[in-house]
Coordinates of N, CA and C in Angstrom, one line a residue:
M20 N 97.3 126.7 145.0 CA 96.8 127.2 143.7 C 95.9 126.2 143.0
A21 N 94.7 126.5 142.6 CA 93.8 125.6 142.0 C 94.3 125.3 140.6
K22 N 94.1 124.0 140.2 CA 94.4 123.6 138.9 C 93.3 123.9 137.9
T23 N 93.6 124.4 136.7 CA 92.5 124.7 135.8 C 91.9 123.4 135.3
P24 N 90.6 123.4 135.3 CA 89.9 122.1 134.8 C 90.2 121.9 133.4
L25 N 90.3 120.6 133.1 CA 90.5 120.2 131.7 C 89.2 120.3 130.9
S26 N 89.3 120.7 129.6 CA 88.1 120.7 128.7 C 88.0 119.4 128.0
P27 N 86.8 119.1 127.4 CA 86.7 117.9 126.6 C 87.8 117.8 125.5
A28 N 88.1 119.0 124.9 CA 89.1 119.0 123.9 C 90.4 118.6 124.4
A29 N 90.8 119.0 125.6 CA 92.1 118.5 126.2 C 92.1 117.0 126.3
W30 N 91.0 116.5 126.8 CA 90.9 115.0 126.9 C 91.1 114.3 125.5
I31 N 90.4 114.9 124.5 CA 90.5 114.3 123.2 C 91.8 114.4 122.6
D32 N 92.5 115.6 122.8 CA 93.8 115.7 122.3 C 94.8 114.7 123.0
A33 N 94.6 114.6 124.3 CA 95.4 113.6 125.0 C 95.1 112.2 124.5
G34 N 93.9 111.9 124.2 CA 93.5 110.6 123.7 C 94.1 110.3 122.4
L35 N 94.1 111.3 121.5 CA 94.7 111.1 120.2 C 96.2 110.9 120.3
D36 N 96.8 111.6 121.2 CA 98.3 111.5 121.4 C 98.6 110.1 122.0
Q37 N 97.8 109.7 123.0 CA 98.1 108.4 123.6 C 97.7 107.2 122.6
L38 N 96.7 107.4 121.8 CA 96.3 106.4 120.8 C 97.5 106.2 119.9
A39 N 98.1 107.3 119.4 CA 99.2 107.1 118.5 C 100.4 106.5 119.1
K40 N 100.6 106.7 120.4 CA 101.8 106.2 121.1 C 101.6 104.8 121.6
L41 N 100.4 104.5 122.2 CA 100.2 103.3 122.9 C 99.1 102.4 122.4
G42 N 98.3 102.9 121.4 CA 97.2 102.1 120.9 C 95.9 102.3 121.6
P43 N 94.8 101.6 121.2 CA 93.5 101.9 121.7 C 93.3 101.5 123.2
Q44 N 94.2 100.7 123.7 CA 94.1 100.3 125.2 C 94.3 101.5 126.1
A45 N 94.9 102.6 125.5 CA 95.2 103.8 126.3 C 94.0 104.7 126.4
L46 N 92.9 104.3 125.7 CA 91.7 105.2 125.6 C 90.7 104.8 126.7
R47 N 91.2 104.8 127.9 CA 90.4 104.5 129.1 C 90.6 105.6 130.1
A48 N 89.7 105.8 131.0 CA 89.7 106.9 131.9 C 91.0 106.8 132.8
E49 N 91.4 105.7 133.3 CA 92.5 105.6 134.2 C 93.8 106.0 133.6
P50 N 94.2 105.3 132.5 CA 95.5 105.7 131.9 C 95.6 107.1 131.4
L51 N 94.4 107.6 130.8 CA 94.4 109.0 130.4 C 94.5 110.0 131.6
S52 N 93.9 109.6 132.7 CA 94.0 110.5 133.9 C 95.4 110.5 134.4
R53 N 96.0 109.4 134.4 CA 97.5 109.4 134.8 C 98.3 110.2 133.9
H54 N 98.1 110.0 132.6 CA 98.9 110.8 131.6 C 98.7 112.3 131.8
L55 N 97.4 112.7 132.1 CA 97.1 114.1 132.3 C 97.3 114.6 133.7
K56 N 97.7 113.7 134.6 CA 97.9 114.0 136.0 C 96.7 114.7 136.7
T57 N 95.6 114.0 136.5 CA 94.3 114.5 137.1 C 93.5 113.3 137.5
S58 N 92.4 113.5 138.0 CA 91.5 112.4 138.5 C 90.6 111.9 137.4
K59 N 90.1 110.7 137.6 CA 89.2 110.1 136.7 C 87.9 110.9 136.8
G60 N 87.6 111.6 137.9 CA 86.4 112.4 138.0 C 86.3 113.4 136.9
S61 N 87.4 114.0 136.6 CA 87.5 115.0 135.5 C 87.1 114.4 134.2
F62 N 87.5 113.2 133.9 CA 87.1 112.5 132.7 C 85.6 112.3 132.7
Y63 N 85.0 111.8 133.8 CA 83.6 111.5 133.8 C 82.8 112.7 133.9
W64 N 83.4 113.8 134.3 CA 82.6 115.1 134.2 C 82.2 115.5 132.8
H65 N 83.1 115.1 131.9 CA 82.9 115.5 130.5 C 82.3 114.4 129.6
F66 N 82.5 113.2 130.0 CA 82.1 112.0 129.2 C 81.3 111.0 130.0
K67 N 80.2 110.6 129.5 CA 79.3 109.7 130.3 C 80.1 108.4 130.7
D68 N 80.8 107.9 129.7 CA 81.6 106.7 129.9 C 82.7 106.6 128.8
V69 N 83.5 105.5 128.9 CA 84.6 105.4 127.9 C 84.1 105.3 126.5
P70 N 83.0 104.5 126.2 CA 82.6 104.5 124.8 C 82.1 105.9 124.3
A71 N 81.6 106.7 125.2 CA 81.2 108.0 124.8 C 82.4 108.9 124.4
F72 N 83.5 108.7 125.3 CA 84.7 109.4 125.0 C 85.3 108.9 123.7
Q73 N 85.3 107.6 123.4 CA 85.9 107.1 122.2 C 85.1 107.5 121.0
A74 N 83.8 107.6 121.1 CA 83.0 108.1 120.0 C 83.3 109.6 119.7
A75 N 83.5 110.4 120.8 CA 83.9 111.8 120.6 C 85.2 111.9 120.0
L76 N 86.2 111.1 120.4 CA 87.5 111.1 119.8 C 87.5 110.8 118.3
L77 N 86.7 109.8 118.0 CA 86.6 109.4 116.5 C 85.9 110.6 115.7
D78 N 84.9 111.2 116.3 CA 84.2 112.3 115.6 C 85.2 113.4 115.4
E79 N 86.0 113.7 116.4 CA 87.0 114.8 116.3 C 88.1 114.5 115.3
W80 N 88.6 113.3 115.3 CA 89.6 112.9 114.3 C 89.0 113.0 112.9
K81 N 87.8 112.5 112.7 CA 87.2 112.6 111.4 C 87.0 114.1 111.0
S82 N 86.5 114.9 111.9 CA 86.3 116.3 111.7 C 87.6 117.0 111.3
R83 N 88.7 116.8 112.0 CA 90.0 117.4 111.7 C 90.5 116.9 110.3
T84 N 90.3 115.7 110.1 CA 90.8 115.1 108.8 C 90.1 115.7 107.6
M85 N 88.8 115.8 107.8 CA 87.9 116.3 106.7 C 88.2 117.8 106.5
A86 N 88.5 118.5 107.6 CA 88.8 120.0 107.5 C 90.1 120.1 106.8
T87 N 91.1 119.3 107.0 CA 92.4 119.3 106.3 C 92.2 119.1 104.8
L88 N 91.4 118.1 104.5 CA 91.1 117.9 103.1 C 90.5 119.1 102.4
A89 N 89.5 119.7 103.1 CA 88.9 120.9 102.5 C 89.9 122.1 102.4
E90 N 90.7 122.3 103.4 CA 91.7 123.3 103.3 C 92.7 123.1 102.2
D91 N 93.1 121.9 102.1 CA 94.1 121.5 101.0 C 93.4 121.8 99.6
A92 N 92.1 121.4 99.5 CA 91.4 121.6 98.2 C 91.3 123.1 97.8
A93 N 91.2 123.9 98.8 CA 91.0 125.3 98.6 C 92.3 126.1 98.4
A94 N 93.4 125.4 98.8 CA 94.8 126.1 98.7 C 95.3 126.2 97.3
D95 N 96.1 127.2 97.1 CA 96.7 127.4 95.7 C 97.9 126.5 95.6
G96 N 98.3 126.4 94.4 CA 99.5 125.6 94.1 C 99.3 124.8 92.8
S97 N 100.5 124.3 92.3 CA 100.4 123.4 91.1 C 99.9 122.1 91.5
S98 N 99.6 121.3 90.5 CA 99.0 120.0 90.7 C 100.0 119.1 91.5
T99 N 101.3 119.3 91.2 CA 102.3 118.6 92.0 C 102.4 119.0 93.4
D100 N 102.3 120.3 93.7 CA 102.2 120.9 95.0 C 101.1 120.3 95.8
K101 N 99.9 120.2 95.1 CA 98.7 119.7 95.8 C 98.8 118.2 96.1
L102 N 99.5 117.4 95.2 CA 99.7 116.0 95.4 C 100.6 115.8 96.6
I103 N 101.7 116.6 96.7 CA 102.6 116.5 97.8 C 101.9 116.9 99.1
R104 N 101.2 118.0 99.0 CA 100.5 118.4 100.2 C 99.5 117.4 100.7
F105 N 98.8 116.7 99.8 CA 97.9 115.6 100.2 C 98.7 114.5 100.9
G106 N 99.9 114.1 100.3 CA 100.7 113.1 101.0 C 101.2 113.6 102.4
Q107 N 101.5 114.8 102.5 CA 102.0 115.4 103.8 C 100.8 115.3 104.8
S108 N 99.6 115.5 104.4 CA 98.5 115.5 105.4 C 98.2 114.1 105.8
V109 N 98.4 113.1 104.9 CA 98.2 111.7 105.3 C 99.3 111.3 106.3
Q110 N 100.5 111.6 105.9 CA 101.7 111.3 106.7 C 101.6 111.9 108.1
A111 N 101.1 113.1 108.1 CA 101.0 113.9 109.4 C 100.0 113.3 110.4
D112 N 99.1 112.5 109.9 CA 98.1 111.9 110.7 C 98.7 110.8 111.6
V113 N 99.3 111.1 112.7 CA 100.0 110.2 113.5 C 99.1 109.2 114.2
A114 N 97.8 109.5 114.3 CA 96.9 108.6 114.9 C 96.4 107.5 113.9
G115 N 96.6 107.8 112.6 CA 96.1 106.9 111.6 C 96.5 105.4 111.7
P116 N 97.8 105.1 111.9 CA 98.1 103.7 112.1 C 97.4 103.0 113.2
A117 N 97.3 103.7 114.4 CA 96.7 103.1 115.5 C 95.2 103.0 115.3
L118 N 94.6 103.9 114.6 CA 93.2 103.8 114.2 C 92.9 102.6 113.3
R119 N 93.8 102.4 112.4 CA 93.7 101.2 111.5 C 93.8 99.9 112.3
A120 N 94.7 99.8 113.2 CA 94.8 98.6 114.1 C 93.5 98.5 114.9
W121 N 93.1 99.5 115.5 CA 91.8 99.5 116.3 C 90.6 99.1 115.5
A122 N 90.6 99.5 114.2 CA 89.5 99.2 113.3 C 89.4 97.7 113.0
Q123 N 90.4 97.0 113.2 CA 90.4 95.6 113.0 C 89.5 94.9 114.0
A124 N 89.4 95.5 115.2 CA 88.6 94.9 116.2 C 87.3 95.6 116.6
D125 N 87.1 96.8 115.9 CA 85.9 97.6 116.3 C 85.2 98.1 115.1
A126 N 84.0 97.7 114.8 CA 83.3 98.0 113.6 C 83.0 99.5 113.5
S127 N 82.8 100.2 114.7 CA 82.5 101.6 114.6 C 83.7 102.4 114.2
V128 N 84.9 102.0 114.6 CA 86.1 102.6 114.2 C 86.3 102.3 112.7
A129 N 86.1 101.1 112.3 CA 86.2 100.8 110.8 C 85.3 101.6 110.0
K130 N 84.1 101.9 110.4 CA 83.1 102.7 109.7 C 83.6 104.1 109.5
V131 N 84.1 104.7 110.6 CA 84.6 106.1 110.5 C 85.9 106.1 109.6
L132 N 86.7 105.2 109.7 CA 88.0 105.1 108.9 C 87.6 105.0 107.5
A133 N 86.6 104.1 107.2 CA 86.2 103.9 105.8 C 85.7 105.2 105.2
Q134 N 84.9 106.0 106.0 CA 84.4 107.3 105.5 C 85.5 108.2 105.1
V135 N 86.5 108.3 106.0 CA 87.6 109.2 105.8 C 88.5 108.7 104.6
D136 N 88.7 107.4 104.5 CA 89.5 106.9 103.4 C 88.8 107.2 102.1
A137 N 87.4 107.0 102.1 CA 86.7 107.3 100.8 C 86.8 108.8 100.4
A138 N 86.8 109.7 101.4 CA 87.0 111.1 101.1 C 88.4 111.4 100.6
R139 N 89.4 110.7 101.2 CA 90.7 110.9 100.8 C 91.0 110.4 99.4
I140 N 90.4 109.2 99.1 CA 90.5 108.6 97.7 C 89.8 109.5 96.7
T141 N 88.7 110.0 97.0 CA 88.0 111.0 96.1 C 88.9 112.2 95.8
R142 N 89.5 112.7 96.8 CA 90.3 113.9 96.6 C 91.6 113.5 95.8
L143 N 92.1 112.4 96.1 CA 93.3 111.9 95.3 C 92.9 111.7 93.9
N144 N 91.7 111.1 93.6 CA 91.3 110.9 92.2 C 91.2 112.3 91.5
E145 N 90.6 113.3 92.2 CA 90.5 114.6 91.6 C 91.9 115.2 91.3
L146 N 92.8 115.0 92.2 CA 94.2 115.5 91.9 C 94.8 114.8 90.8
M147 N 94.7 113.5 90.7 CA 95.2 112.7 89.6 C 94.7 113.1 88.3
R148 N 93.4 113.4 88.2 CA 92.7 113.8 87.0 C 93.3 115.1 86.5
T149 N 93.8 116.0 87.4 CA 94.4 117.3 87.0 C 95.7 117.1 86.3
I150 N 96.3 115.9 86.5 CA 97.6 115.6 85.8 C 97.4 114.6 84.6
G151 N 96.1 114.3 84.3 CA 95.8 113.4 83.2 C 95.7 111.9 83.6
I152 N 95.7 111.6 84.8 CA 95.6 110.2 85.2 C 94.1 109.9 85.6
K153 N 93.5 109.1 84.7 CA 92.0 108.9 84.9 C 91.8 107.5 85.6
N154 N 92.8 106.6 85.6 CA 92.6 105.3 86.2 C 92.6 105.5 87.7
E155 N 91.4 105.3 88.3 CA 91.3 105.4 89.7 C 92.0 104.4 90.6
D156 N 92.4 103.3 89.9 CA 93.2 102.3 90.6 C 94.6 102.9 91.0
F157 N 95.1 103.8 90.2 CA 96.4 104.4 90.6 C 96.2 105.2 91.8
S158 N 95.1 105.9 92.0 CA 94.9 106.7 93.2 C 94.9 105.7 94.4
K159 N 94.2 104.6 94.3 CA 94.2 103.6 95.4 C 95.6 103.1 95.7
A160 N 96.4 102.9 94.6 CA 97.7 102.4 94.9 C 98.6 103.5 95.6
A161 N 98.5 104.7 95.1 CA 99.2 105.8 95.8 C 98.8 106.0 97.2
F162 N 97.5 105.9 97.5 CA 97.0 106.1 98.8 C 97.5 104.9 99.7
G163 N 97.4 103.7 99.1 CA 97.9 102.5 99.8 C 99.4 102.6 100.1
T164 N 100.1 103.2 99.3 CA 101.5 103.5 99.5 C 101.7 104.4 100.7
L165 N 101.0 105.4 100.8 CA 101.1 106.4 101.9 C 100.7 105.6 103.2
I166 N 99.6 104.9 103.2 CA 99.2 104.2 104.4 C 100.2 103.1 104.8
G167 N 100.6 102.4 103.8 CA 101.6 101.3 104.1 C 102.9 101.8 104.7
L168 N 103.4 102.9 104.1 CA 104.6 103.5 104.6 C 104.5 104.0 106.0
Q169 N 103.3 104.5 106.3 CA 103.0 104.9 107.7 C 103.1 103.8 108.7
Q170 N 102.8 102.6 108.2 CA 102.7 101.4 109.1 C 104.0 100.6 109.1
T171 N 105.0 100.9 108.3 CA 106.2 100.2 108.3 C 107.3 101.0 108.9
H172 N 108.4 100.4 109.2 CA 109.6 101.1 109.7 C 110.7 101.1 108.6
L173 N 110.2 100.9 107.4 CA 111.2 100.8 106.3 C 111.6 102.2 105.7
D174 N 110.8 103.2 106.1 CA 111.0 104.5 105.4 C 111.8 105.4 106.3
D175 N 112.4 105.0 107.3 CA 113.2 105.8 108.3 C 112.5 107.1 108.7
G176 N 111.2 107.1 108.7 CA 110.4 108.2 109.3 C 110.0 109.2 108.2
D177 N 110.3 109.0 107.0 CA 109.9 110.0 106.0 C 109.3 109.3 104.8
G178 N 108.1 108.8 104.9 CA 107.4 108.1 103.9 C 107.0 109.0 102.7
L179 N 107.0 110.3 103.0 CA 106.7 111.3 101.9 C 107.7 111.2 100.8
V180 N 109.0 110.9 101.1 CA 110.0 110.8 100.0 C 109.6 109.7 99.1
A181 N 109.2 108.6 99.5 CA 108.9 107.5 98.7 C 107.6 107.8 97.9
Y182 N 106.6 108.4 98.5 CA 105.4 108.8 97.8 C 105.7 109.9 96.8
A183 N 106.6 110.8 97.0 CA 107.0 111.8 96.1 C 107.7 111.2 94.9
A184 N 108.5 110.2 95.1 CA 109.2 109.4 94.0 C 108.1 108.8 93.1
L185 N 107.1 108.2 93.7 CA 106.0 107.6 93.0 C 105.3 108.6 92.1
I186 N 105.0 109.8 92.7 CA 104.3 110.8 92.0 C 105.2 111.3 90.8
D187 N 106.5 111.4 91.1 CA 107.4 111.9 90.0 C 107.4 110.9 88.8
V188 N 107.3 109.6 89.1 CA 107.3 108.6 88.0 C 106.0 108.8 87.2
V189 N 104.9 109.0 87.9 CA 103.6 109.3 87.2 C 103.6 110.5 86.4
L190 N 104.2 111.6 86.9 CA 104.2 112.8 86.2 C 105.1 112.7 85.0
A191 N 106.2 111.9 85.1 CA 107.1 111.7 84.0 C 106.4 111.0 82.8
N192 N 105.4 110.1 83.2 CA 104.8 109.3 82.2 C 103.4 109.8 81.8
A193 N 103.0 110.9 82.4 CA 101.6 111.4 82.1 C 101.5 112.1 80.8

């Protein structure tokens, strides 16, 4: 029985999964081929080389993240619901911590990450204004909390609880 060929999307999904688990060193043809139990030829059928694959992976991550921001902005709910949903979307980005580590050594990754972070901060500023918080530094602090909790092991896997507590304090004082 012939094996169904992998699509570029399957390679990118596998890349995002392996990036989250193993870091950027997993984003090469050989380890990904082993993970997907296929040949490197399949990889090179879809991507000219590893940098082209990595660029496609970054583009897809950015596209998905921006789509999530747009979906959340269009969704109904109270300001609190929207703030919590924002936190959930950041926490659900399992590739985020590995991307941040990778960005330390790769300017192209840092550029894409900065674009996404800027969009997320803009969205968080909008959400904070709906509850009367105009100081944009608070949005940066809340976003930094989400990112920091994602990168530590202090939150026993649910950084959203700490973020929600922070939002509760803000709402109580707004």
